[in-house]
Tab-separated table of C-alpha atoms in Angstrom:
chain	number	residue	atom	x	y	z
A	25	MET	CA	-114.701	112.416	-39.783
A	26	THR	CA	-116.216	110.563	-37.554
A	27	SER	CA	-113.284	108.213	-34.814
A	28	ARG	CA	-114.655	104.978	-34.985
A	29	SER	CA	-116.976	105.303	-31.395
A	30	GLN	CA	-118.730	108.224	-32.855
A	31	SER	CA	-119.624	106.922	-36.618
A	32	PRO	CA	-123.687	107.026	-35.566
A	33	LEU	CA	-124.313	104.073	-37.331
A	34	THR	CA	-121.323	101.863	-34.691
A	35	ARG	CA	-123.902	104.468	-31.975
A	36	LYS	CA	-126.907	103.167	-32.790
A	37	LEU	CA	-125.743	99.181	-33.042
A	38	LEU	CA	-124.313	99.699	-29.859
A	39	ALA	CA	-128.066	100.126	-28.535
A	40	PHE	CA	-127.909	96.447	-29.242
A	41	VAL	CA	-125.436	94.475	-29.571
A	42	ALA	CA	-122.305	95.426	-27.283
A	43	LEU	CA	-119.696	94.862	-30.126
A	44	SER	CA	-116.665	93.942	-30.365
A	45	GLU	CA	-113.265	95.023	-31.655
A	46	ALA	CA	-113.050	93.250	-34.248
A	47	GLU	CA	-116.658	94.436	-34.965
A	48	LEU	CA	-116.005	97.047	-34.305
A	49	GLY	CA	-113.476	97.099	-37.433
A	50	VAL	CA	-115.761	95.589	-40.109
A	51	LEU	CA	-117.443	97.559	-39.238
A	52	GLU	CA	-115.974	101.075	-39.685
A	53	ARG	CA	-114.473	98.814	-42.484
A	54	LEU	CA	-117.530	99.518	-44.118
A	55	HIS	CA	-117.647	103.329	-43.385
A	56	GLN	CA	-114.477	103.619	-45.997
A	57	ARG	CA	-116.216	104.859	-48.951
A	58	ARG	CA	-117.100	108.570	-48.074
A	59	ARG	CA	-118.780	110.355	-50.625
A	60	THR	CA	-121.359	113.977	-50.564
A	61	PHE	CA	-124.872	114.570	-51.306
A	62	ALA	CA	-126.085	117.584	-52.615
A	63	ALA	CA	-129.715	118.187	-52.070
A	64	GLY	CA	-132.635	117.849	-54.105
A	65	ARG	CA	-131.403	114.976	-56.011
A	66	ASP	CA	-132.171	111.080	-56.001
A	67	MET	CA	-129.114	109.498	-54.971
A	68	VAL	CA	-131.374	105.947	-55.681
A	69	ASN	CA	-134.115	106.121	-57.968
A	70	GLN	CA	-137.303	103.149	-58.005
A	71	GLY	CA	-137.014	100.765	-59.472
A	72	GLN	CA	-132.981	100.864	-60.496
A	73	SER	CA	-131.226	97.594	-60.453
A	74	ASP	CA	-127.443	96.744	-58.527
A	75	GLN	CA	-127.678	99.207	-56.197
A	76	ALA	CA	-124.992	100.185	-53.350
A	77	ALA	CA	-126.738	101.050	-50.180
A	78	TYR	CA	-125.181	104.319	-47.983
A	79	ILE	CA	-124.537	104.473	-44.008
A	80	LEU	CA	-126.090	108.687	-43.659
A	81	SER	CA	-123.304	110.034	-41.530
A	82	ALA	CA	-124.268	113.672	-41.646
A	83	GLY	CA	-127.346	115.049	-42.519
A	84	TRP	CA	-131.423	114.173	-43.643
A	85	VAL	CA	-132.240	111.877	-46.554
A	86	CYS	CA	-136.259	111.580	-47.411
A	87	SER	CA	-137.486	108.119	-49.115
A	88	TYR	CA	-140.633	107.985	-50.962
A	89	LYS	CA	-142.917	106.362	-53.756
A	90	LEU	CA	-144.031	108.487	-56.631
A	91	GLN	CA	-147.572	107.028	-58.317
A	92	ALA	CA	-148.255	106.801	-61.508
A	93	ASP	CA	-150.291	109.428	-61.284
A	94	GLY	CA	-147.199	111.684	-59.916
A	95	THR	CA	-148.456	111.955	-56.552
A	96	ARG	CA	-145.110	111.543	-54.118
A	97	GLN	CA	-145.508	108.867	-50.805
A	98	ILE	CA	-143.284	109.595	-48.332
A	99	VAL	CA	-141.716	106.451	-46.984
A	100	ASP	CA	-139.647	107.399	-43.998
A	101	PHE	CA	-136.970	110.362	-42.856
A	102	GLN	CA	-133.498	109.038	-42.915
A	103	VAL	CA	-131.089	110.685	-39.698
A	104	PRO	CA	-127.719	109.510	-39.107
A	105	GLY	CA	-126.298	106.592	-38.694
A	106	ASP	CA	-129.376	105.230	-40.816
A	107	PHE	CA	-129.335	102.580	-43.706
A	108	LEU	CA	-130.255	104.072	-47.228
A	109	GLY	CA	-131.372	101.225	-49.526
A	110	LEU	CA	-130.847	98.139	-47.630
A	111	ARG	CA	-133.304	96.619	-49.238
A	112	SER	CA	-131.975	98.205	-52.688
A	113	VAL	CA	-129.239	95.437	-52.426
A	114	LEU	CA	-130.967	93.378	-50.768
A	115	LEU	CA	-134.105	93.265	-53.535
A	116	ARG	CA	-132.126	93.426	-56.792
A	117	THR	CA	-134.186	96.524	-58.507
A	118	SER	CA	-134.712	99.730	-55.418
A	119	ASP	CA	-138.146	99.766	-54.102
A	120	HIS	CA	-138.404	103.298	-53.954
A	121	SER	CA	-136.439	106.685	-53.984
A	122	PHE	CA	-134.224	108.394	-51.822
A	123	GLU	CA	-133.392	111.901	-52.326
A	124	PRO	CA	-131.307	114.198	-49.759
A	125	ILE	CA	-133.150	116.858	-48.282
A	126	VAL	CA	-129.808	119.185	-46.530
A	127	THR	CA	-125.859	117.999	-48.291
A	128	ILE	CA	-125.419	114.641	-46.724
A	129	GLU	CA	-122.406	112.532	-46.222
A	130	ALA	CA	-122.653	109.303	-46.656
A	131	ALA	CA	-120.896	105.887	-46.768
A	132	GLU	CA	-121.127	103.220	-50.098
A	133	VAL	CA	-121.575	99.915	-48.888
A	134	LEU	CA	-120.999	97.238	-51.458
A	135	LYS	CA	-123.450	94.138	-51.778
A	136	ALA	CA	-120.314	92.510	-51.653
A	137	ASP	CA	-118.178	94.518	-48.771
A	138	LEU	CA	-121.970	93.987	-47.147
A	139	LEU	CA	-122.381	89.845	-47.738
A	140	ALA	CA	-118.450	89.710	-46.726
A	141	ALA	CA	-119.281	91.851	-43.511
A	142	PHE	CA	-121.782	89.358	-42.624
A	143	GLU	CA	-119.208	86.076	-43.589
A	144	GLU	CA	-116.931	87.112	-41.109
A	145	THR	CA	-119.644	88.700	-38.155
A	146	PRO	CA	-122.579	87.276	-37.908
A	147	ARG	CA	-122.969	89.137	-35.000
A	148	LEU	CA	-122.795	92.506	-36.973
A	149	ALA	CA	-125.970	90.733	-39.991
A	150	THR	CA	-127.793	90.426	-36.298
A	151	ALA	CA	-127.656	93.863	-35.761
A	152	ILE	CA	-128.306	94.946	-38.846
A	153	LEU	CA	-130.972	92.858	-39.208
A	154	TRP	CA	-132.617	94.541	-35.947
A	155	ALA	CA	-132.165	97.832	-36.945
A	156	ALA	CA	-133.598	96.996	-40.190
A	157	SER	CA	-137.004	95.319	-38.179
A	158	ARG	CA	-136.691	98.690	-36.378
A	159	ASP	CA	-136.347	100.723	-39.544
A	160	GLU	CA	-139.992	98.117	-40.180
A	161	ALA	CA	-141.588	99.222	-36.971
A	162	MET	CA	-141.332	102.560	-38.213
A	163	VAL	CA	-142.627	102.157	-41.335
A	164	VAL	CA	-145.487	100.401	-39.311
A	165	GLU	CA	-146.489	103.392	-37.056
A	166	HIS	CA	-146.501	105.320	-40.155
A	167	LEU	CA	-148.862	102.766	-41.788
A	168	VAL	CA	-151.133	103.086	-38.396
A	169	GLY	CA	-151.446	106.840	-38.058
A	170	ILE	CA	-152.179	107.470	-42.320
A	171	GLY	CA	-154.702	104.631	-41.433
A	172	ARG	CA	-155.994	105.397	-37.451
A	173	ARG	CA	-154.250	109.012	-35.754
A	174	ASP	CA	-156.450	112.497	-36.290
A	175	ALA	CA	-154.293	114.864	-37.599
A	176	HIS	CA	-152.799	116.152	-34.544
A	177	ALA	CA	-151.674	112.591	-32.916
A	178	ARG	CA	-150.090	111.994	-36.132
A	179	MET	CA	-148.375	114.895	-36.208
A	180	ALA	CA	-146.958	114.609	-32.671
A	181	HIS	CA	-146.598	110.882	-32.831
A	182	PHE	CA	-144.111	110.789	-36.036
A	183	LEU	CA	-142.123	114.982	-34.648
A	184	LEU	CA	-141.735	112.510	-31.076
A	185	GLU	CA	-140.454	109.664	-33.046
A	186	LEU	CA	-138.123	111.602	-34.758
A	187	GLY	CA	-136.259	113.329	-31.717
A	188	SER	CA	-135.908	109.526	-30.387
A	189	ARG	CA	-134.401	108.703	-32.796
A	190	LEU	CA	-131.700	111.068	-32.958
A	191	ALA	CA	-131.583	110.887	-29.731
A	192	LEU	CA	-130.346	107.565	-30.222
A	193	VAL	CA	-127.534	108.883	-32.214
A	194	GLY	CA	-126.733	111.923	-29.790
A	195	ILE	CA	-128.759	114.765	-31.912
A	196	GLY	CA	-130.449	117.187	-30.411
A	197	ASP	CA	-131.283	117.688	-26.465
A	198	LYS	CA	-134.513	116.923	-23.836
A	199	ASP	CA	-136.257	120.681	-25.289
A	200	GLY	CA	-135.906	119.840	-28.453
A	201	TYR	CA	-134.253	119.026	-32.423
A	202	ALA	CA	-132.860	120.339	-35.158
A	203	CYS	CA	-134.730	119.645	-37.958
A	204	PRO	CA	-134.655	120.253	-41.751
A	205	LEU	CA	-138.018	119.336	-43.320
A	206	THR	CA	-140.376	121.602	-44.700
A	207	GLN	CA	-144.309	121.232	-44.079
A	208	TYR	CA	-144.253	120.200	-47.721
A	209	HIS	CA	-142.024	116.833	-46.388
A	210	LEU	CA	-144.389	116.306	-43.705
A	211	ALA	CA	-148.060	116.902	-46.067
A	212	ASP	CA	-145.939	113.885	-48.028
A	213	ALA	CA	-145.343	112.022	-45.757
A	214	LEU	CA	-148.238	112.684	-43.109
A	215	GLY	CA	-151.269	112.162	-46.300
A	216	LEU	CA	-151.818	115.918	-45.323
A	217	SER	CA	-152.338	118.669	-47.723
A	218	ALA	CA	-149.762	121.304	-46.497
A	219	ILE	CA	-152.714	123.990	-44.991
A	220	HIS	CA	-153.545	121.279	-42.689
A	221	VAL	CA	-150.079	120.303	-42.028
A	222	ASN	CA	-149.685	124.535	-41.165
A	223	ARG	CA	-153.015	124.837	-39.228
A	224	VAL	CA	-152.041	121.671	-37.510
A	225	LEU	CA	-148.664	122.647	-36.765
A	226	ARG	CA	-150.465	126.272	-35.617
A	227	LYS	CA	-153.157	125.014	-32.914
A	228	SER	CA	-150.152	123.152	-31.693
A	229	ARG	CA	-147.760	125.988	-30.798
A	230	GLU	CA	-150.944	127.566	-29.983
A	231	ALA	CA	-151.731	125.271	-26.676
A	232	GLY	CA	-147.751	125.007	-26.151
A	233	LEU	CA	-147.442	121.912	-26.751
A	234	MET	CA	-144.569	122.190	-29.476
A	235	SER	CA	-143.368	124.954	-31.641
A	236	PHE	CA	-141.682	123.846	-35.188
A	237	ARG	CA	-140.208	127.008	-36.940
A	238	GLU	CA	-136.723	128.211	-37.734
A	239	GLY	CA	-136.191	124.800	-38.197
A	240	ARG	CA	-136.146	123.497	-34.967
A	241	VAL	CA	-139.161	121.482	-33.415
A	242	SER	CA	-139.802	122.666	-29.445
A	243	TYR	CA	-141.609	120.937	-27.068
A	244	GLY	CA	-143.593	122.959	-24.534
A	245	ASP	CA	-145.393	119.934	-23.036
A	246	ARG	CA	-144.414	117.275	-23.942
A	247	GLU	CA	-145.475	115.169	-21.746
A	248	LYS	CA	-148.894	116.258	-22.602
A	249	LEU	CA	-147.743	115.594	-26.159
A	250	VAL	CA	-147.080	111.911	-25.791
A	251	GLU	CA	-150.024	111.664	-24.382
A	252	ILE	CA	-152.047	113.066	-27.143
A	253	ALA	CA	-149.796	111.200	-29.608
A	254	GLY	CA	-150.273	107.804	-27.543
A	255	PHE	CA	-146.624	107.989	-28.414
A	256	ASP	CA	-144.656	104.458	-26.894
A	257	PRO	CA	-141.513	104.854	-27.885
A	258	ALA	CA	-140.683	100.956	-27.098
A	259	TYR	CA	-140.550	99.911	-31.100
A	260	LEU	CA	-137.447	102.092	-30.844
A	261	ASP	CA	-136.155	99.130	-28.565
A	262	HIS	CA	-133.436	101.806	-26.887
A	263	THR	CA	-132.820	99.803	-23.743
A	264	GLY	CA	-129.783	99.056	-23.798
A	265	PRO	CA	-127.877	95.961	-25.126
A	266	LEU	CA	-129.294	93.178	-25.879
A	267	LEU	CA	-126.505	90.835	-27.237
A	268	LYS	CA	-123.775	91.268	-24.561
B	29	MET	CA	-145.065	66.912	-42.047
B	30	THR	CA	-143.306	68.750	-45.023
B	31	SER	CA	-139.940	67.213	-45.929
B	32	ARG	CA	-137.386	69.979	-46.063
B	33	SER	CA	-137.066	70.924	-49.058
B	34	GLN	CA	-140.855	70.954	-49.476
B	35	SER	CA	-140.917	73.628	-46.406
B	36	PRO	CA	-142.137	77.004	-47.587
B	37	LEU	CA	-139.736	79.656	-45.655
B	38	THR	CA	-137.420	77.045	-47.533
B	39	ARG	CA	-139.077	76.756	-50.741
B	40	LYS	CA	-139.720	81.231	-50.124
B	41	LEU	CA	-134.944	81.055	-49.670
B	42	LEU	CA	-134.196	79.119	-52.044
B	43	ALA	CA	-135.787	82.153	-54.377
B	44	PHE	CA	-132.993	83.975	-52.661
B	45	VAL	CA	-130.300	82.085	-51.745
B	46	ALA	CA	-128.805	78.819	-53.124
B	47	LEU	CA	-128.253	77.073	-49.957
B	48	SER	CA	-126.542	74.184	-48.948
B	49	GLU	CA	-127.299	70.570	-47.283
B	50	ALA	CA	-125.817	72.274	-44.338
B	51	GLU	CA	-127.087	75.554	-44.264
B	52	LEU	CA	-130.671	73.501	-44.942
B	53	GLY	CA	-129.894	71.088	-42.182
B	54	VAL	CA	-129.862	74.022	-39.777
B	55	LEU	CA	-133.047	76.150	-41.014
B	56	GLU	CA	-134.351	72.189	-40.748
B	57	ARG	CA	-133.760	72.695	-37.025
B	58	LEU	CA	-135.169	75.582	-36.852
B	59	HIS	CA	-138.585	74.503	-37.592
B	60	GLN	CA	-138.112	70.931	-35.212
B	61	ARG	CA	-140.504	73.108	-32.042
B	62	ARG	CA	-143.962	72.313	-33.743
B	63	ARG	CA	-147.112	74.011	-32.743
B	64	THR	CA	-150.420	74.084	-33.737
B	65	PHE	CA	-152.330	77.497	-32.855
B	66	ALA	CA	-156.048	78.018	-32.971
B	67	ALA	CA	-158.339	80.688	-35.040
B	68	GLY	CA	-158.563	83.327	-33.320
B	69	ARG	CA	-156.770	83.483	-30.273
B	70	ASP	CA	-153.477	86.159	-29.729
B	71	MET	CA	-149.973	84.516	-30.248
B	72	VAL	CA	-148.477	87.127	-29.230
B	73	ASN	CA	-149.656	90.327	-27.787
B	74	GLN	CA	-148.378	93.786	-28.805
B	75	GLY	CA	-146.196	95.402	-25.446
B	76	GLN	CA	-145.575	91.071	-24.371
B	77	SER	CA	-141.604	91.075	-24.153
B	78	ASP	CA	-139.796	87.797	-24.344
B	79	GLN	CA	-141.397	86.726	-27.510
B	80	ALA	CA	-140.266	83.717	-29.214
B	81	ALA	CA	-141.053	84.147	-32.686
B	82	TYR	CA	-142.591	81.531	-35.012
B	83	ILE	CA	-142.250	79.879	-38.773
B	84	LEU	CA	-145.373	80.181	-40.362
B	85	SER	CA	-146.229	76.340	-42.583
B	86	ALA	CA	-150.003	76.101	-42.704
B	87	GLY	CA	-152.498	78.867	-42.393
B	88	TRP	CA	-153.103	82.433	-42.565
B	89	VAL	CA	-151.897	85.171	-39.542
B	90	CYS	CA	-153.288	88.406	-39.323
B	91	SER	CA	-150.702	91.043	-37.583
B	92	TYR	CA	-152.455	94.672	-36.031
B	93	LYS	CA	-152.124	97.399	-33.301
B	94	LEU	CA	-154.756	98.129	-32.154
B	95	GLN	CA	-154.929	101.283	-31.081
B	96	ALA	CA	-156.419	102.938	-27.638
B	97	ASP	CA	-159.825	103.788	-28.712
B	98	GLY	CA	-159.783	100.572	-30.264
B	99	THR	CA	-159.351	100.743	-33.558
B	100	ARG	CA	-157.571	97.795	-35.545
B	101	GLN	CA	-155.208	98.521	-38.334
B	102	ILE	CA	-153.978	95.286	-40.120
B	103	VAL	CA	-150.679	95.671	-40.766
B	104	ASP	CA	-150.238	92.881	-42.852
B	105	PHE	CA	-151.246	88.666	-43.427
B	106	GLN	CA	-148.496	86.614	-42.951
B	107	VAL	CA	-148.684	83.454	-45.013
B	108	PRO	CA	-147.079	80.110	-44.809
B	109	GLY	CA	-142.899	80.776	-45.309
B	110	ASP	CA	-143.896	83.918	-43.881
B	111	PHE	CA	-142.516	84.508	-39.835
B	112	LEU	CA	-143.986	85.514	-37.130
B	113	GLY	CA	-143.221	87.994	-34.999
B	114	LEU	CA	-139.590	88.058	-36.385
B	115	ARG	CA	-139.519	91.319	-34.995
B	116	SER	CA	-141.137	90.621	-31.098
B	117	VAL	CA	-137.533	88.566	-30.494
B	118	LEU	CA	-134.627	91.272	-32.069
B	119	LEU	CA	-136.876	93.982	-30.573
B	120	ARG	CA	-137.292	92.773	-27.143
B	121	THR	CA	-141.033	94.463	-27.250
B	122	SER	CA	-143.549	93.214	-29.684
B	123	ASP	CA	-145.046	96.140	-31.503
B	124	HIS	CA	-148.047	94.484	-32.367
B	125	SER	CA	-150.425	91.632	-32.424
B	126	PHE	CA	-150.996	87.887	-34.285
B	127	GLU	CA	-153.690	86.415	-34.484
B	128	PRO	CA	-154.761	83.106	-36.509
B	129	ILE	CA	-157.169	83.365	-38.683
B	130	VAL	CA	-157.419	79.536	-39.386
B	131	THR	CA	-156.162	76.721	-37.179
B	132	ILE	CA	-151.791	77.245	-38.171
B	133	GLU	CA	-149.571	75.062	-37.848
B	134	ALA	CA	-145.960	76.813	-36.648
B	135	ALA	CA	-143.051	76.024	-35.415
B	136	GLU	CA	-141.515	78.030	-32.910
B	137	VAL	CA	-137.767	79.384	-33.111
B	138	LEU	CA	-136.450	80.602	-29.284
B	139	LYS	CA	-134.207	83.629	-29.481
B	140	ALA	CA	-131.414	81.202	-28.695
B	141	ASP	CA	-131.526	79.175	-31.392
B	142	LEU	CA	-132.319	82.686	-34.281
B	143	LEU	CA	-128.721	82.970	-32.960
B	144	ALA	CA	-126.907	80.326	-32.760
B	145	ALA	CA	-127.858	79.589	-36.519
B	146	PHE	CA	-126.774	82.987	-37.361
B	147	GLU	CA	-123.937	82.323	-35.605
B	148	GLU	CA	-123.580	78.900	-37.516
B	149	THR	CA	-124.381	79.697	-41.169
B	150	PRO	CA	-124.195	84.027	-41.838
B	151	ARG	CA	-125.767	83.461	-45.310
B	152	LEU	CA	-128.884	81.692	-43.546
B	153	ALA	CA	-128.719	85.403	-41.868
B	154	THR	CA	-128.588	87.050	-45.202
B	155	ALA	CA	-132.039	85.222	-46.294
B	156	ILE	CA	-133.703	85.886	-43.459
B	157	LEU	CA	-132.466	89.296	-43.818
B	158	TRP	CA	-133.985	89.472	-47.080
B	159	ALA	CA	-137.547	88.170	-46.190
B	160	ALA	CA	-137.310	90.431	-43.898
B	161	SER	CA	-136.443	93.112	-46.325
B	162	ARG	CA	-139.205	91.970	-48.116
B	163	ASP	CA	-141.818	92.004	-45.491
B	164	GLU	CA	-140.363	95.940	-44.673
B	165	ALA	CA	-141.636	96.202	-48.957
B	166	MET	CA	-144.671	95.166	-47.918
B	167	VAL	CA	-145.419	97.285	-45.375
B	168	VAL	CA	-144.741	100.355	-47.408
B	169	GLU	CA	-146.850	99.518	-50.155
B	170	HIS	CA	-149.658	98.937	-47.794
B	171	LEU	CA	-148.171	102.304	-46.358
B	172	VAL	CA	-148.474	103.884	-50.576
B	173	GLY	CA	-151.939	102.111	-50.792
B	174	ILE	CA	-153.580	103.526	-47.672
B	175	GLY	CA	-151.762	107.419	-48.631
B	176	ARG	CA	-152.734	107.599	-52.290
B	177	ARG	CA	-154.540	104.651	-54.067
B	178	ASP	CA	-158.297	104.973	-54.174
B	179	ALA	CA	-160.451	102.273	-52.777
B	180	HIS	CA	-159.997	100.042	-56.360
B	181	ALA	CA	-156.413	100.199	-57.158
B	182	ARG	CA	-155.938	99.349	-53.275
B	183	MET	CA	-158.421	96.344	-53.634
B	184	ALA	CA	-156.431	95.299	-56.802
B	185	HIS	CA	-152.758	95.788	-55.466
B	186	PHE	CA	-153.773	93.717	-52.321
B	187	LEU	CA	-155.014	90.872	-53.664
B	188	LEU	CA	-152.178	90.786	-56.121
B	189	GLU	CA	-149.847	90.714	-54.032
B	190	LEU	CA	-152.016	87.840	-51.990
B	191	GLY	CA	-151.824	85.584	-55.186
B	192	SER	CA	-147.952	86.829	-55.782
B	193	ARG	CA	-146.332	85.485	-52.074
B	194	LEU	CA	-148.702	82.335	-52.871
B	195	ALA	CA	-147.106	81.661	-55.635
B	196	LEU	CA	-143.389	81.638	-54.150
B	197	VAL	CA	-144.512	78.575	-51.882
B	198	GLY	CA	-146.582	76.570	-53.958
B	199	ILE	CA	-150.216	77.608	-53.428
B	200	GLY	CA	-152.670	78.657	-55.520
B	201	ASP	CA	-152.277	78.934	-59.713
B	202	LYS	CA	-152.850	80.936	-62.424
B	203	ASP	CA	-155.825	81.272	-62.059
B	204	GLY	CA	-156.341	82.362	-58.156
B	205	TYR	CA	-156.007	81.155	-54.278
B	206	ALA	CA	-157.940	79.917	-51.599
B	207	CYS	CA	-158.378	83.266	-48.925
B	208	PRO	CA	-160.088	82.478	-45.778
B	209	LEU	CA	-160.151	86.551	-45.390
B	210	THR	CA	-163.532	88.126	-44.130
B	211	GLN	CA	-164.509	91.415	-45.546
B	212	TYR	CA	-163.871	92.580	-42.009
B	213	HIS	CA	-160.093	91.637	-42.428
B	214	LEU	CA	-159.988	93.804	-45.566
B	215	ALA	CA	-161.511	96.465	-44.208
B	216	ASP	CA	-159.563	97.347	-41.431
B	217	ALA	CA	-156.252	96.174	-43.834
B	218	LEU	CA	-156.916	98.867	-46.398
B	219	GLY	CA	-158.413	101.533	-44.246
B	220	LEU	CA	-161.794	101.083	-45.293
B	221	SER	CA	-165.887	100.519	-44.198
B	222	ALA	CA	-166.938	96.880	-44.580
B	223	ILE	CA	-169.318	98.297	-46.414
B	224	HIS	CA	-167.133	99.414	-49.113
B	225	VAL	CA	-164.929	96.435	-49.139
B	226	ASN	CA	-168.356	94.318	-50.299
B	227	ARG	CA	-169.183	97.490	-52.854
B	228	VAL	CA	-165.724	97.357	-54.285
B	229	LEU	CA	-165.847	93.865	-55.008
B	230	ARG	CA	-169.068	93.803	-55.925
B	231	LYS	CA	-167.864	96.090	-58.868
B	232	SER	CA	-164.518	93.846	-59.664
B	233	ARG	CA	-167.422	91.525	-60.124
B	234	GLU	CA	-169.726	93.197	-62.336
B	235	ALA	CA	-166.565	93.970	-64.773
B	236	GLY	CA	-165.121	90.590	-64.604
B	237	LEU	CA	-161.712	91.766	-62.852
B	238	MET	CA	-161.991	89.556	-59.995
B	239	SER	CA	-164.062	87.772	-57.910
B	240	PHE	CA	-163.615	87.190	-54.127
B	241	ARG	CA	-166.318	84.754	-53.062
B	242	GLU	CA	-166.337	81.457	-51.049
B	243	GLY	CA	-163.100	81.594	-49.478
B	244	ARG	CA	-161.782	82.098	-53.448
B	245	VAL	CA	-160.045	84.740	-55.250
B	246	SER	CA	-160.763	84.458	-59.152
B	247	TYR	CA	-159.397	86.344	-61.093
B	248	GLY	CA	-161.459	87.425	-64.267
B	249	ASP	CA	-158.744	89.617	-66.064
B	250	ARG	CA	-155.533	89.798	-64.422
B	251	GLU	CA	-154.083	91.635	-66.478
B	252	LYS	CA	-156.739	94.473	-66.385
B	253	LEU	CA	-156.206	94.103	-63.203
B	254	VAL	CA	-152.664	94.608	-62.775
B	255	GLU	CA	-153.491	98.266	-64.759
B	256	ILE	CA	-155.741	99.108	-62.283
B	257	ALA	CA	-153.522	98.582	-59.622
B	258	GLY	CA	-150.186	99.653	-61.031
B	259	PHE	CA	-148.868	96.491	-59.669
B	260	ASP	CA	-145.167	96.315	-60.588
B	261	PRO	CA	-144.206	92.907	-58.896
B	262	ALA	CA	-140.329	93.834	-58.516
B	263	TYR	CA	-140.963	94.661	-54.497
B	264	LEU	CA	-141.373	91.364	-54.000
B	265	ASP	CA	-138.204	89.753	-56.305
B	266	HIS	CA	-139.421	86.968	-57.273
B	267	THR	CA	-136.590	86.100	-59.862
B	268	GLY	CA	-134.156	83.886	-58.427
B	269	PRO	CA	-131.731	83.445	-55.932
B	270	LEU	CA	-128.819	85.909	-56.166
B	271	LEU	CA	-126.489	84.646	-54.130
B	272	LYS	CA	-125.239	81.084	-55.393
């Protein structure tokens, strides 16, 4: 039930491009097929073909890949304003699975709708390419995190990134944000064991850096946290419209 | 000195979209500003702003992020037909650095050129979004590799991926491909030590799976290699044009 100017995707894209009334109208049309998905049941499965994409308007989703041995690597979490499965539409076969973490609201976008929107307004295509580039930059950060950051820096970087992403679509505040993730989600995303996640979070809390309890991430000393993480939010590209 | 139909990027995009003569013309215009870069000197630096993007037409490049402690995580390698720094153009600040591994030829693409091309032909924007989605799918595979695959599967997956990517632009053959990477490159990409890389390659060679010597990757038993890697090339999306 978001009005045009309040859709999280619109809000996010406006950070990149100043969209005209006509372009906002096309974007609104992409939001028409509203659907609700229950937590815990995959929306898109790895290897499935002919998928739709979704624009997430409320709730959190995790995207992951299962390995043959049953282990799971979480690639990223999607928050309101994010596309789900844009690659599934463009690459024909989905390269990973999506599972809602809570009940979510999302608009289904068929391939034909997306291509028609691009034909009608190339600036929207550029804006969506921007959003896809930003998504890729986040996956790169997760790669660097797993490859090169110790557990504390990795966790701090990850939770700061989530906070910045949510802030862009108007969720959370300077003290923290509501977060439905479990320690198992964090473990599968960060390549740590659940026990290790627990220990890292406890140490952060005891050091007064941040706490993650009862579904909320609260910053204690955000500046210090940024320093530990080496967090430079430039890759999230939030500095106002590039295309006028 | 590639003719229109032979440009590696054109060849790659044609796997996704059947481009018209007019669209091929726009794509050719993007190749106008030809430049040569020497090996070992960064073309784009992490944190730099107002960058151009490049279309690589010959040679190999590595893209990486440096951490504050001086360690390097290689995110990916670029081969002919790949964009370099598409994110640098769209995200204003480059989130990583590019270094040519050998002398390379590349066409410089200014932000304005790219946006003008998108305005003129939205199908080209869609095709480039496809290429960006494919790049992201590769970074996802590298994330899964570092997070979840053992050293042998990781190496096998990585070298099979490179072979498939090169085959799409007409480089290499069914027995293998020329590869200018050193064991240090492989180590920084795969999150292994150079010694570990050396051992993994030796074991693969001794088992008759593949060899990587004197700048060439040669498959011994490609089928077995695919099995060890769990390599499913669907994410590279090479099955012929989706958009007619």
